[in-house]
């Protein structure tokens, strides 16, 4: 394992994004987002995505320098087509527009269709919460073979279809629930393979539909499937994410009638609500804190050390990794640097990372 400072990784992502043709605003957003995911503890959606982005840009499946196109612009209902533009920039712009819409109309439903990979969905829930907005996000993942086996299936039929909710507090996000609807995100299986460790029991099926904890065959050959989390309930949410994130948005869905070009296409249906317009006698932010406190006052269940709220593991990770640096396994760092070289990233930046790892 290597431990690198967040600032150095941000410089590497930024320089690589510039090298593949991203203008300054997109490169900055991609770098902050990917390193932000590592800081939050989600290495699956951090700088380890860079080799995929370089590959996708190389074959025209990620389009730098593209702005989202407005398809529908009603006060409380909007559609943007991202045309495979840089996901972090597309989704940031979409949330700017949805927040403005919710401020004006009280709430705004925005469908962002056909974006290249948007990354960690909680990032956008946090963006909305900083503006005083509640937000709910249904996301599908298309343009490649399915990865997730819904409840009762031996075969994969869905992507890892994430779902997120953000609640605003008095000073920034008060609670962020952000999760893949598969038991683990695909990137977590990739990170486990790179580290040479098993995935949690119940997360993976082998090619014959039997449970396995070895990620190697699955990550290298895609034979097998990630299981939905939470039995039939998580599976149901994964299916709803496909229908709303992909289908209702008018983006690509996982159905084989749609094209599959081996890219990563996210479509996201976001419902953004101005929290100040709703709620009862007690301001919403105070109600949220009161409910969190009430839950925390429960006796701790056997086998647990503490009671955490959604979003707390990420906040703790940010504090620790911001202080100590971001751990990256050698194989992932090799892959990232190889992709950076292939993209033509500034050699001085690559040399700086090489020096920091040794
Ligand atoms: P996870 O399982 O680590 O966490 C899921 C949620 O549970 C988080 O809100 C977290 O705060 C909360 N949580 C974790 N441990 C907890 C505890 N002990 N007590 C209380 N709450 C706890 O997340 P994941 O499902 O592995 O997803 C990882 C990331 O992958 C997410 O950011 C998601 O948006 C992203 N993702 C993106 C895509 C895409 O296509 N863009 C696809 C899938 C997943």
mmCIF file of C-alpha atoms and ligand atoms in Angstrom:
data_model
loop_
_atom_site.group_PDB
_atom_site.id
_atom_site.type_symbol
_atom_site.label_atom_id
_atom_site.label_comp_id
_atom_site.label_asym_id
_atom_site.label_seq_id
_atom_site.Cartn_x
_atom_site.Cartn_y
_atom_site.Cartn_z
ATOM 1 C CA UNK A 1 0.000 0.000 0.000
ATOM 2 C CA UNK A 2 1.034 3.591 -0.633
ATOM 3 C CA UNK A 3 -0.292 6.657 1.129
ATOM 4 C CA UNK A 4 -0.490 9.831 -0.910
ATOM 5 C CA UNK A 5 -1.681 13.329 -0.005
ATOM 6 C CA UNK A 6 -5.049 14.360 -1.434
ATOM 7 C CA UNK A 7 -3.556 17.465 -3.052
ATOM 8 C CA UNK A 8 -1.057 15.410 -5.088
ATOM 9 C CA UNK A 9 -3.782 13.042 -6.326
ATOM 10 C CA UNK A 10 -5.932 16.023 -7.241
ATOM 11 C CA UNK A 11 -3.046 17.430 -9.278
ATOM 12 C CA UNK A 12 -2.647 14.060 -11.062
ATOM 13 C CA UNK A 13 -6.368 13.755 -11.933
ATOM 14 C CA UNK A 14 -6.525 17.386 -13.017
ATOM 15 C CA UNK A 15 -3.485 17.055 -15.298
ATOM 16 C CA UNK A 16 -4.823 13.811 -16.787
ATOM 17 C CA UNK A 17 -8.259 15.326 -17.376
ATOM 18 C CA UNK A 18 -6.594 18.252 -19.160
ATOM 19 C CA UNK A 19 -4.550 15.779 -21.216
ATOM 20 C CA UNK A 20 -7.675 13.972 -22.466
ATOM 21 C CA UNK A 21 -9.172 17.307 -23.552
ATOM 22 C CA UNK A 22 -11.234 18.516 -20.591
ATOM 23 C CA UNK A 23 -11.463 22.285 -20.213
ATOM 24 C CA UNK A 24 -10.406 23.762 -16.882
ATOM 25 C CA UNK A 25 -13.882 23.689 -15.251
ATOM 26 C CA UNK A 26 -14.388 19.966 -16.025
ATOM 27 C CA UNK A 27 -10.862 18.994 -15.014
ATOM 28 C CA UNK A 28 -11.228 20.803 -11.683
ATOM 29 C CA UNK A 29 -14.610 19.223 -10.981
ATOM 30 C CA UNK A 30 -13.401 15.721 -11.912
ATOM 31 C CA UNK A 31 -10.315 16.077 -9.695
ATOM 32 C CA UNK A 32 -12.248 17.403 -6.666
ATOM 33 C CA UNK A 33 -14.923 14.734 -7.099
ATOM 34 C CA UNK A 34 -12.674 11.673 -7.506
ATOM 35 C CA UNK A 35 -10.318 12.650 -4.692
ATOM 36 C CA UNK A 36 -13.372 13.656 -2.615
ATOM 37 C CA UNK A 37 -14.674 10.085 -3.051
ATOM 38 C CA UNK A 38 -11.351 8.700 -1.788
ATOM 39 C CA UNK A 39 -11.429 11.116 1.149
ATOM 40 C CA UNK A 40 -14.987 9.934 1.926
ATOM 41 C CA UNK A 41 -13.635 6.357 2.026
ATOM 42 C CA UNK A 42 -15.143 5.250 -1.310
ATOM 43 C CA UNK A 43 -12.037 4.148 -3.198
ATOM 44 C CA UNK A 44 -14.351 2.370 -5.654
ATOM 45 C CA UNK A 45 -15.382 5.810 -6.971
ATOM 46 C CA UNK A 46 -12.130 7.658 -6.472
ATOM 47 C CA UNK A 47 -8.963 8.073 -8.524
ATOM 48 C CA UNK A 48 -9.145 4.371 -9.415
ATOM 49 C CA UNK A 49 -11.758 5.373 -12.017
ATOM 50 C CA UNK A 50 -9.131 7.317 -13.995
ATOM 51 C CA UNK A 51 -8.039 4.373 -16.225
ATOM 52 C CA UNK A 52 -11.694 3.882 -17.231
ATOM 53 C CA UNK A 53 -12.081 7.581 -18.027
ATOM 54 C CA UNK A 54 -8.930 7.616 -20.181
ATOM 55 C CA UNK A 55 -10.120 4.503 -22.053
ATOM 56 C CA UNK A 56 -13.618 5.940 -22.568
ATOM 57 C CA UNK A 57 -12.308 9.315 -23.793
ATOM 58 C CA UNK A 58 -9.943 7.515 -26.152
ATOM 59 C CA UNK A 59 -12.812 5.722 -27.912
ATOM 60 C CA UNK A 60 -15.228 8.668 -27.836
ATOM 61 C CA UNK A 61 -17.519 7.280 -25.112
ATOM 62 C CA UNK A 62 -16.675 10.145 -22.736
ATOM 63 C CA UNK A 63 -16.886 13.527 -24.428
ATOM 64 C CA UNK A 64 -14.798 16.337 -22.885
ATOM 65 C CA UNK A 65 -15.860 19.947 -23.417
ATOM 66 C CA UNK A 66 -19.558 19.148 -23.814
ATOM 67 C CA UNK A 67 -22.326 21.137 -22.089
ATOM 68 C CA UNK A 68 -25.682 19.509 -21.193
ATOM 69 C CA UNK A 69 -28.458 20.201 -23.678
ATOM 70 C CA UNK A 70 -31.844 21.382 -22.360
ATOM 71 C CA UNK A 71 -34.617 19.077 -23.608
ATOM 72 C CA UNK A 72 -37.454 20.284 -21.343
ATOM 73 C CA UNK A 73 -37.508 23.447 -19.225
ATOM 74 C CA UNK A 74 -40.667 23.841 -17.143
ATOM 75 C CA UNK A 75 -40.531 25.589 -13.732
ATOM 76 C CA UNK A 76 -40.584 22.344 -11.727
ATOM 77 C CA UNK A 77 -39.737 19.725 -14.356
ATOM 78 C CA UNK A 78 -36.599 19.688 -16.438
ATOM 79 C CA UNK A 79 -34.710 17.297 -18.700
ATOM 80 C CA UNK A 80 -31.051 17.661 -19.628
ATOM 81 C CA UNK A 81 -29.293 15.426 -22.135
ATOM 82 C CA UNK A 82 -25.634 15.052 -21.208
ATOM 83 C CA UNK A 83 -24.562 13.395 -24.475
ATOM 84 C CA UNK A 84 -21.866 11.337 -22.647
ATOM 85 C CA UNK A 85 -20.246 14.537 -21.359
ATOM 86 C CA UNK A 86 -17.909 14.459 -18.331
ATOM 87 C CA UNK A 87 -20.206 13.136 -15.608
ATOM 88 C CA UNK A 88 -18.993 15.203 -12.682
ATOM 89 C CA UNK A 89 -19.468 18.422 -14.644
ATOM 90 C CA UNK A 90 -22.839 17.344 -16.117
ATOM 91 C CA UNK A 91 -24.275 16.410 -12.711
ATOM 92 C CA UNK A 92 -22.907 19.510 -10.977
ATOM 93 C CA UNK A 93 -24.484 21.749 -13.636
ATOM 94 C CA UNK A 94 -27.737 19.763 -13.396
ATOM 95 C CA UNK A 95 -27.882 20.229 -9.628
ATOM 96 C CA UNK A 96 -27.182 23.992 -9.973
ATOM 97 C CA UNK A 97 -30.225 24.181 -12.263
ATOM 98 C CA UNK A 98 -32.420 21.957 -10.060
ATOM 99 C CA UNK A 99 -31.575 23.977 -6.935
ATOM 100 C CA UNK A 100 -32.450 27.237 -8.723
ATOM 101 C CA UNK A 101 -35.706 25.629 -9.895
ATOM 102 C CA UNK A 102 -36.579 24.430 -6.374
ATOM 103 C CA UNK A 103 -35.842 27.844 -4.918
ATOM 104 C CA UNK A 104 -38.304 29.343 -7.363
ATOM 105 C CA UNK A 105 -41.044 26.696 -7.491
ATOM 106 C CA UNK A 106 -40.583 24.980 -4.086
ATOM 107 C CA UNK A 107 -39.462 21.759 -5.721
ATOM 108 C CA UNK A 108 -37.896 20.675 -8.980
ATOM 109 C CA UNK A 109 -37.649 17.274 -10.608
ATOM 110 C CA UNK A 110 -34.721 17.088 -12.981
ATOM 111 C CA UNK A 111 -33.845 14.203 -15.274
ATOM 112 C CA UNK A 112 -30.231 14.113 -16.371
ATOM 113 C CA UNK A 113 -30.000 11.559 -19.139
ATOM 114 C CA UNK A 114 -27.049 9.872 -20.832
ATOM 115 C CA UNK A 115 -24.138 11.231 -18.834
ATOM 116 C CA UNK A 116 -20.764 9.588 -18.708
ATOM 117 C CA UNK A 117 -20.061 8.194 -15.202
ATOM 118 C CA UNK A 118 -21.205 10.739 -12.590
ATOM 119 C CA UNK A 119 -19.279 9.080 -9.732
ATOM 120 C CA UNK A 120 -20.373 9.228 -6.098
ATOM 121 C CA UNK A 121 -24.055 10.215 -5.967
ATOM 122 C CA UNK A 122 -23.790 11.475 -2.372
ATOM 123 C CA UNK A 123 -21.634 14.310 -3.749
ATOM 124 C CA UNK A 124 -24.745 15.774 -5.429
ATOM 125 C CA UNK A 125 -26.955 15.184 -2.369
ATOM 126 C CA UNK A 126 -24.339 17.169 -0.409
ATOM 127 C CA UNK A 127 -24.305 19.934 -3.035
ATOM 128 C CA UNK A 128 -28.108 20.275 -2.710
ATOM 129 C CA UNK A 129 -28.039 20.074 1.114
ATOM 130 C CA UNK A 130 -25.495 22.925 1.287
ATOM 131 C CA UNK A 131 -28.149 25.018 -0.488
ATOM 132 C CA UNK A 132 -30.840 24.070 2.059
ATOM 133 C CA UNK A 133 -32.426 21.468 -0.242
ATOM 134 C CA UNK A 134 -33.682 17.962 0.446
ATOM 135 C CA UNK A 135 -32.790 15.787 -2.534
ATOM 136 C CA UNK A 136 -33.636 12.263 -3.676
ATOM 137 C CA UNK A 137 -31.702 10.639 -6.531
ATOM 138 C CA UNK A 138 -32.527 7.498 -8.529
ATOM 139 C CA UNK A 139 -29.719 6.440 -10.857
ATOM 140 C CA UNK A 140 -29.227 3.677 -13.417
ATOM 141 C CA UNK A 141 -26.049 2.466 -15.079
ATOM 142 C CA UNK A 142 -26.171 1.381 -18.717
ATOM 143 C CA UNK A 143 -24.116 0.961 -21.906
ATOM 144 C CA UNK A 144 -22.479 -2.219 -20.668
ATOM 145 C CA UNK A 145 -23.534 -5.744 -19.760
ATOM 146 C CA UNK A 146 -25.546 -5.966 -16.520
ATOM 147 C CA UNK A 147 -23.704 -6.640 -13.244
ATOM 148 C CA UNK A 148 -26.388 -7.105 -10.596
ATOM 149 C CA UNK A 149 -28.569 -10.205 -10.138
ATOM 150 C CA UNK A 150 -31.954 -9.128 -8.702
ATOM 151 C CA UNK A 151 -33.634 -11.260 -6.000
ATOM 152 C CA UNK A 152 -34.117 -14.802 -7.219
ATOM 153 C CA UNK A 153 -31.982 -14.385 -10.376
ATOM 154 C CA UNK A 154 -28.806 -16.317 -11.189
ATOM 155 C CA UNK A 155 -28.124 -13.986 -14.108
ATOM 156 C CA UNK A 156 -27.216 -10.305 -13.925
ATOM 157 C CA UNK A 157 -30.011 -8.071 -15.188
ATOM 158 C CA UNK A 158 -29.194 -4.594 -13.794
ATOM 159 C CA UNK A 159 -26.288 -2.240 -13.181
ATOM 160 C CA UNK A 160 -25.310 -1.349 -9.618
ATOM 161 C CA UNK A 161 -28.026 1.381 -9.755
ATOM 162 C CA UNK A 162 -27.263 3.767 -6.872
ATOM 163 C CA UNK A 163 -29.808 5.632 -4.747
ATOM 164 C CA UNK A 164 -29.166 8.663 -2.557
ATOM 165 C CA UNK A 165 -30.992 11.061 -0.253
ATOM 166 C CA UNK A 166 -29.536 14.231 1.261
ATOM 167 C CA UNK A 167 -31.065 16.272 4.110
ATOM 168 C CA UNK A 168 -29.919 19.803 4.909
ATOM 169 C CA UNK A 169 -28.903 20.878 8.407
ATOM 170 C CA UNK A 170 -28.408 24.351 9.819
ATOM 171 C CA UNK A 171 -24.834 24.370 8.585
ATOM 172 C CA UNK A 172 -24.397 21.987 5.610
ATOM 173 C CA UNK A 173 -25.629 18.414 5.100
ATOM 174 C CA UNK A 174 -27.289 16.849 8.169
ATOM 175 C CA UNK A 175 -27.684 13.335 6.750
ATOM 176 C CA UNK A 176 -26.635 11.691 3.484
ATOM 177 C CA UNK A 177 -27.750 8.174 2.593
ATOM 178 C CA UNK A 178 -25.860 7.108 -0.534
ATOM 179 C CA UNK A 179 -25.561 3.543 -1.721
ATOM 180 C CA UNK A 180 -25.295 1.102 -4.573
ATOM 181 C CA UNK A 181 -28.348 -1.181 -4.682
ATOM 182 C CA UNK A 182 -26.024 -4.145 -5.223
ATOM 183 C CA UNK A 183 -24.632 -5.498 -1.939
ATOM 184 C CA UNK A 184 -21.305 -3.914 -2.943
ATOM 185 C CA UNK A 185 -20.439 -1.499 -5.764
ATOM 186 C CA UNK A 186 -18.532 -3.060 -8.709
ATOM 187 C CA UNK A 187 -15.536 -0.862 -7.858
ATOM 188 C CA UNK A 188 -15.394 -2.460 -4.407
ATOM 189 C CA UNK A 189 -15.004 -5.894 -6.039
ATOM 190 C CA UNK A 190 -12.218 -4.367 -8.222
ATOM 191 C CA UNK A 191 -10.470 -2.880 -5.177
ATOM 192 C CA UNK A 192 -10.752 -6.253 -3.335
ATOM 193 C CA UNK A 193 -9.259 -8.073 -6.352
ATOM 194 C CA UNK A 194 -6.406 -5.556 -6.521
ATOM 195 C CA UNK A 195 -5.713 -5.926 -2.791
ATOM 196 C CA UNK A 196 -6.013 -9.750 -2.946
ATOM 197 C CA UNK A 197 -8.780 -9.874 -0.309
ATOM 198 C CA UNK A 198 -12.224 -11.573 -0.377
ATOM 199 C CA UNK A 199 -15.487 -9.650 -0.784
ATOM 200 C CA UNK A 200 -18.083 -9.907 2.028
ATOM 201 C CA UNK A 201 -20.180 -13.094 2.150
ATOM 202 C CA UNK A 202 -23.470 -12.722 0.285
ATOM 203 C CA UNK A 203 -22.214 -10.031 -2.108
ATOM 204 C CA UNK A 204 -21.245 -12.137 -5.145
ATOM 205 C CA UNK A 205 -22.511 -15.085 -7.199
ATOM 206 C CA UNK A 206 -20.257 -17.251 -9.367
ATOM 207 C CA UNK A 207 -21.010 -18.117 -13.005
ATOM 208 C CA UNK A 208 -23.411 -20.898 -11.881
ATOM 209 C CA UNK A 209 -25.315 -18.669 -9.453
ATOM 210 C CA UNK A 210 -23.622 -20.019 -6.307
ATOM 211 C CA UNK A 211 -22.401 -17.602 -3.599
ATOM 212 C CA UNK A 212 -18.646 -16.877 -3.622
ATOM 213 C CA UNK A 213 -16.326 -14.457 -1.818
ATOM 214 C CA UNK A 214 -13.508 -14.583 -4.415
ATOM 215 C CA UNK A 215 -13.722 -11.471 -6.644
ATOM 216 C CA UNK A 216 -10.963 -12.502 -9.081
ATOM 217 C CA UNK A 217 -12.930 -14.465 -11.698
ATOM 218 C CA UNK A 218 -15.796 -12.000 -11.615
ATOM 219 C CA UNK A 219 -13.674 -8.851 -11.971
ATOM 220 C CA UNK A 220 -11.415 -10.328 -14.655
ATOM 221 C CA UNK A 221 -14.033 -12.117 -16.779
ATOM 222 C CA UNK A 222 -17.395 -10.646 -15.585
ATOM 223 C CA UNK A 223 -18.666 -14.229 -15.226
ATOM 224 C CA UNK A 224 -21.028 -14.207 -12.228
ATOM 225 C CA UNK A 225 -22.984 -11.330 -10.684
ATOM 226 C CA UNK A 226 -23.172 -8.925 -7.775
ATOM 227 C CA UNK A 227 -26.230 -9.643 -5.632
ATOM 228 C CA UNK A 228 -28.821 -7.003 -4.759
ATOM 229 C CA UNK A 229 -28.586 -5.800 -1.136
ATOM 230 C CA UNK A 230 -31.400 -6.543 1.297
ATOM 231 C CA UNK A 231 -33.025 -9.517 -0.418
ATOM 232 C CA UNK A 232 -36.316 -8.661 -2.216
ATOM 233 C CA UNK A 233 -36.460 -5.105 -0.807
ATOM 234 C CA UNK A 234 -33.088 -3.920 -2.081
ATOM 235 C CA UNK A 235 -33.747 -5.742 -5.323
ATOM 236 C CA UNK A 236 -37.029 -3.825 -5.668
ATOM 237 C CA UNK A 237 -35.252 -0.505 -5.129
ATOM 238 C CA UNK A 238 -32.642 -1.458 -7.754
ATOM 239 C CA UNK A 239 -35.441 -2.155 -10.251
ATOM 240 C CA UNK A 240 -37.122 1.183 -9.420
ATOM 241 C CA UNK A 241 -33.792 2.993 -9.991
ATOM 242 C CA UNK A 242 -33.667 1.445 -13.465
ATOM 243 C CA UNK A 243 -37.240 2.482 -14.260
ATOM 244 C CA UNK A 244 -36.959 6.044 -12.904
ATOM 245 C CA UNK A 245 -33.264 6.874 -13.370
ATOM 246 C CA UNK A 246 -33.088 5.370 -16.839
ATOM 247 C CA UNK A 247 -36.596 4.801 -18.201
ATOM 248 C CA UNK A 248 -38.471 7.892 -16.982
ATOM 249 C CA UNK A 249 -35.478 10.136 -17.710
ATOM 250 C CA UNK A 250 -35.486 8.920 -21.297
ATOM 251 C CA UNK A 251 -31.884 7.782 -21.049
ATOM 252 C CA UNK A 252 -30.300 4.473 -21.961
ATOM 253 C CA UNK A 253 -31.610 1.574 -19.910
ATOM 254 C CA UNK A 254 -30.021 -1.811 -19.402
ATOM 255 C CA UNK A 255 -32.569 -3.465 -21.732
ATOM 256 C CA UNK A 256 -30.743 -5.105 -24.653
ATOM 257 C CA UNK A 257 -32.895 -3.112 -27.097
ATOM 258 C CA UNK A 258 -30.677 -0.154 -26.153
ATOM 259 C CA UNK A 259 -27.135 0.207 -27.410
ATOM 260 C CA UNK A 260 -24.262 -1.221 -25.327
ATOM 261 C CA UNK A 261 -20.928 0.211 -26.414
ATOM 262 C CA UNK A 262 -18.936 -0.852 -23.348
ATOM 263 C CA UNK A 263 -19.040 2.643 -21.888
ATOM 264 C CA UNK A 264 -20.475 3.775 -18.544
ATOM 265 C CA UNK A 265 -23.659 5.811 -18.937
ATOM 266 C CA UNK A 266 -25.525 7.118 -15.898
ATOM 267 C CA UNK A 267 -28.971 8.664 -16.020
ATOM 268 C CA UNK A 268 -30.268 10.275 -12.833
ATOM 269 C CA UNK A 269 -33.740 11.402 -11.807
ATOM 270 C CA UNK A 270 -33.345 13.968 -8.994
ATOM 271 C CA UNK A 271 -36.173 15.397 -6.902
ATOM 272 C CA UNK A 272 -35.021 18.577 -5.154
ATOM 273 C CA UNK A 273 -37.235 20.157 -2.470
ATOM 274 C CA UNK A 274 -36.720 23.513 -0.759
ATOM 275 C CA UNK A 275 -36.810 22.411 2.898
ATOM 276 C CA UNK A 276 -37.698 25.923 4.080
ATOM 277 C CA UNK A 277 -41.087 25.681 2.322
ATOM 278 C CA UNK A 278 -42.194 22.480 4.129
ATOM 279 C CA UNK A 279 -42.111 21.107 7.676
ATOM 280 C CA UNK A 280 -44.041 21.830 10.880
ATOM 281 C CA UNK A 281 -43.598 24.075 13.925
ATOM 282 C CA UNK A 282 -40.058 22.904 14.554
ATOM 283 C CA UNK A 283 -37.635 23.869 11.728
ATOM 284 C CA UNK A 284 -36.772 20.771 9.635
ATOM 285 C CA UNK A 285 -33.041 20.900 10.471
ATOM 286 C CA UNK A 286 -33.864 20.775 14.201
ATOM 287 C CA UNK A 287 -36.299 17.896 13.677
ATOM 288 C CA UNK A 288 -33.597 15.953 11.811
ATOM 289 C CA UNK A 289 -31.108 16.446 14.668
ATOM 290 C CA UNK A 290 -33.748 15.497 17.258
ATOM 291 C CA UNK A 291 -34.576 12.239 15.440
ATOM 292 C CA UNK A 292 -30.875 11.406 15.018
ATOM 293 C CA UNK A 293 -30.344 11.971 18.766
ATOM 294 C CA UNK A 294 -33.358 9.834 19.642
ATOM 295 C CA UNK A 295 -31.995 6.955 17.545
ATOM 296 C CA UNK A 296 -28.527 7.310 19.058
ATOM 297 C CA UNK A 297 -29.994 7.092 22.574
ATOM 298 C CA UNK A 298 -31.032 3.465 21.928
ATOM 299 C CA UNK A 299 -29.117 0.694 23.721
ATOM 300 C CA UNK A 300 -26.376 -0.564 21.422
ATOM 301 C CA UNK A 301 -27.204 -3.981 19.944
ATOM 302 C CA UNK A 302 -24.943 -6.940 20.777
ATOM 303 C CA UNK A 303 -21.986 -7.130 18.372
ATOM 304 C CA UNK A 304 -21.982 -3.359 17.668
ATOM 305 C CA UNK A 305 -19.646 -0.734 19.169
ATOM 306 C CA UNK A 306 -21.707 2.343 18.386
ATOM 307 C CA UNK A 307 -24.696 3.708 16.476
ATOM 308 C CA UNK A 308 -23.877 5.712 13.353
ATOM 309 C CA UNK A 309 -26.109 7.777 11.088
ATOM 310 C CA UNK A 310 -25.903 7.592 7.280
ATOM 311 C CA UNK A 311 -23.082 9.889 6.183
ATOM 312 C CA UNK A 312 -21.090 9.574 9.410
ATOM 313 C CA UNK A 313 -18.618 6.937 8.156
ATOM 314 C CA UNK A 314 -17.798 9.278 5.236
ATOM 315 C CA UNK A 315 -17.346 12.295 7.560
ATOM 316 C CA UNK A 316 -14.971 10.303 9.773
ATOM 317 C CA UNK A 317 -13.010 9.067 6.779
ATOM 318 C CA UNK A 318 -12.647 12.659 5.496
ATOM 319 C CA UNK A 319 -11.205 13.758 8.811
ATOM 320 C CA UNK A 320 -8.741 10.838 8.940
ATOM 321 C CA UNK A 321 -7.642 10.751 5.305
ATOM 322 C CA UNK A 322 -7.476 14.542 5.089
ATOM 323 C CA UNK A 323 -4.970 14.357 7.953
ATOM 324 C CA UNK A 324 -3.048 11.126 7.164
ATOM 325 C CA UNK A 325 -3.328 10.873 3.356
ATOM 326 C CA UNK A 326 -5.157 8.477 1.013
ATOM 327 C CA UNK A 327 -4.108 4.796 0.939
ATOM 328 C CA UNK A 328 -3.861 3.215 -2.531
ATOM 329 C CA UNK A 329 -2.776 -0.345 -3.273
ATOM 330 C CA UNK A 330 0.221 -0.773 -5.585
ATOM 331 C CA UNK A 331 -1.759 -2.388 -8.420
ATOM 332 C CA UNK A 332 -4.356 0.373 -8.536
ATOM 333 C CA UNK A 333 -1.641 3.046 -8.509
ATOM 334 C CA UNK A 334 0.232 1.244 -11.318
ATOM 335 C CA UNK A 335 -2.978 1.206 -13.393
ATOM 336 C CA UNK A 336 -3.634 4.903 -12.709
ATOM 337 C CA UNK A 337 -0.099 5.951 -13.669
ATOM 338 C CA UNK A 338 -0.154 3.792 -16.816
ATOM 339 C CA UNK A 339 -3.412 5.485 -17.854
ATOM 340 C CA UNK A 340 -1.953 8.920 -17.087
ATOM 341 C CA UNK A 341 1.083 8.168 -19.279
ATOM 342 C CA UNK A 342 -1.148 6.890 -22.077
ATOM 343 C CA UNK A 343 -3.196 10.093 -21.899
ATOM 344 C CA UNK A 344 -0.048 12.205 -22.246
ATOM 345 C CA UNK A 345 -0.258 13.716 -18.752
ATOM 346 C CA UNK A 346 2.439 16.255 -17.855
ATOM 347 C CA UNK A 347 5.547 14.103 -17.124
ATOM 348 C CA UNK A 348 6.541 16.316 -14.173
ATOM 349 C CA UNK A 349 3.258 15.503 -12.409
ATOM 350 C CA UNK A 350 3.727 11.754 -12.993
ATOM 351 C CA UNK A 351 7.311 11.987 -11.700
ATOM 352 C CA UNK A 352 6.074 13.737 -8.563
ATOM 353 C CA UNK A 353 3.617 10.889 -7.854
ATOM 354 C CA UNK A 354 6.314 8.253 -8.564
ATOM 355 C CA UNK A 355 8.632 10.016 -6.103
ATOM 356 C CA UNK A 356 5.913 10.198 -3.438
ATOM 357 C CA UNK A 357 5.167 6.464 -3.645
ATOM 358 C CA UNK A 358 8.739 5.332 -3.116
HETATM 359 P P1 LIG B 1 -21.690 1.899 1.588
HETATM 360 O O1 LIG B 1 -22.279 0.544 1.725
HETATM 361 O O2 LIG B 1 -20.298 2.101 2.072
HETATM 362 O O3 LIG B 1 -22.613 2.947 2.383
HETATM 363 C C1 LIG B 1 -23.984 3.044 2.094
HETATM 364 C C2 LIG B 1 -24.651 4.022 3.053
HETATM 365 O O4 LIG B 1 -24.673 3.467 4.361
HETATM 366 C C3 LIG B 1 -23.924 5.364 3.187
HETATM 367 O O5 LIG B 1 -24.878 6.383 3.262
HETATM 368 C C4 LIG B 1 -23.169 5.254 4.525
HETATM 369 O O6 LIG B 1 -23.023 6.513 5.166
HETATM 370 C C5 LIG B 1 -24.090 4.361 5.303
HETATM 371 N N1 LIG B 1 -23.376 3.553 6.284
HETATM 372 C C6 LIG B 1 -22.249 2.811 6.079
HETATM 373 N N2 LIG B 1 -21.894 2.185 7.228
HETATM 374 C C7 LIG B 1 -22.813 2.543 8.155
HETATM 375 C C8 LIG B 1 -23.014 2.223 9.553
HETATM 376 N N3 LIG B 1 -22.179 1.407 10.203
HETATM 377 N N4 LIG B 1 -24.067 2.763 10.200
HETATM 378 C C9 LIG B 1 -24.917 3.591 9.546
HETATM 379 N N5 LIG B 1 -24.795 3.937 8.254
HETATM 380 C C10 LIG B 1 -23.758 3.409 7.569
HETATM 381 O O7 LIG B 1 -21.807 2.430 0.074
HETATM 382 P P2 LIG B 1 -21.892 1.584 -1.288
HETATM 383 O O8 LIG B 1 -23.238 0.971 -1.416
HETATM 384 O O9 LIG B 1 -20.717 0.676 -1.347
HETATM 385 O O10 LIG B 1 -21.750 2.725 -2.389
HETATM 386 C C11 LIG B 1 -20.475 3.340 -2.604
HETATM 387 C C12 LIG B 1 -20.565 4.492 -3.540
HETATM 388 O O11 LIG B 1 -20.716 4.024 -4.863
HETATM 389 C C13 LIG B 1 -21.721 5.461 -3.333
HETATM 390 O O12 LIG B 1 -21.157 6.758 -3.205
HETATM 391 C C14 LIG B 1 -22.542 5.377 -4.613
HETATM 392 O O13 LIG B 1 -23.145 6.604 -5.019
HETATM 393 C C15 LIG B 1 -21.497 4.947 -5.592
HETATM 394 N N6 LIG B 1 -22.040 4.286 -6.791
HETATM 395 C C16 LIG B 1 -22.031 4.958 -7.978
HETATM 396 C C17 LIG B 1 -22.466 4.330 -9.131
HETATM 397 C C18 LIG B 1 -22.467 5.041 -10.458
HETATM 398 O O14 LIG B 1 -22.756 4.411 -11.461
HETATM 399 N N7 LIG B 1 -22.175 6.309 -10.515
HETATM 400 C C19 LIG B 1 -22.921 3.013 -9.090
HETATM 401 C C20 LIG B 1 -22.938 2.378 -7.854
HETATM 402 C C21 LIG B 1 -22.486 3.003 -6.710
#
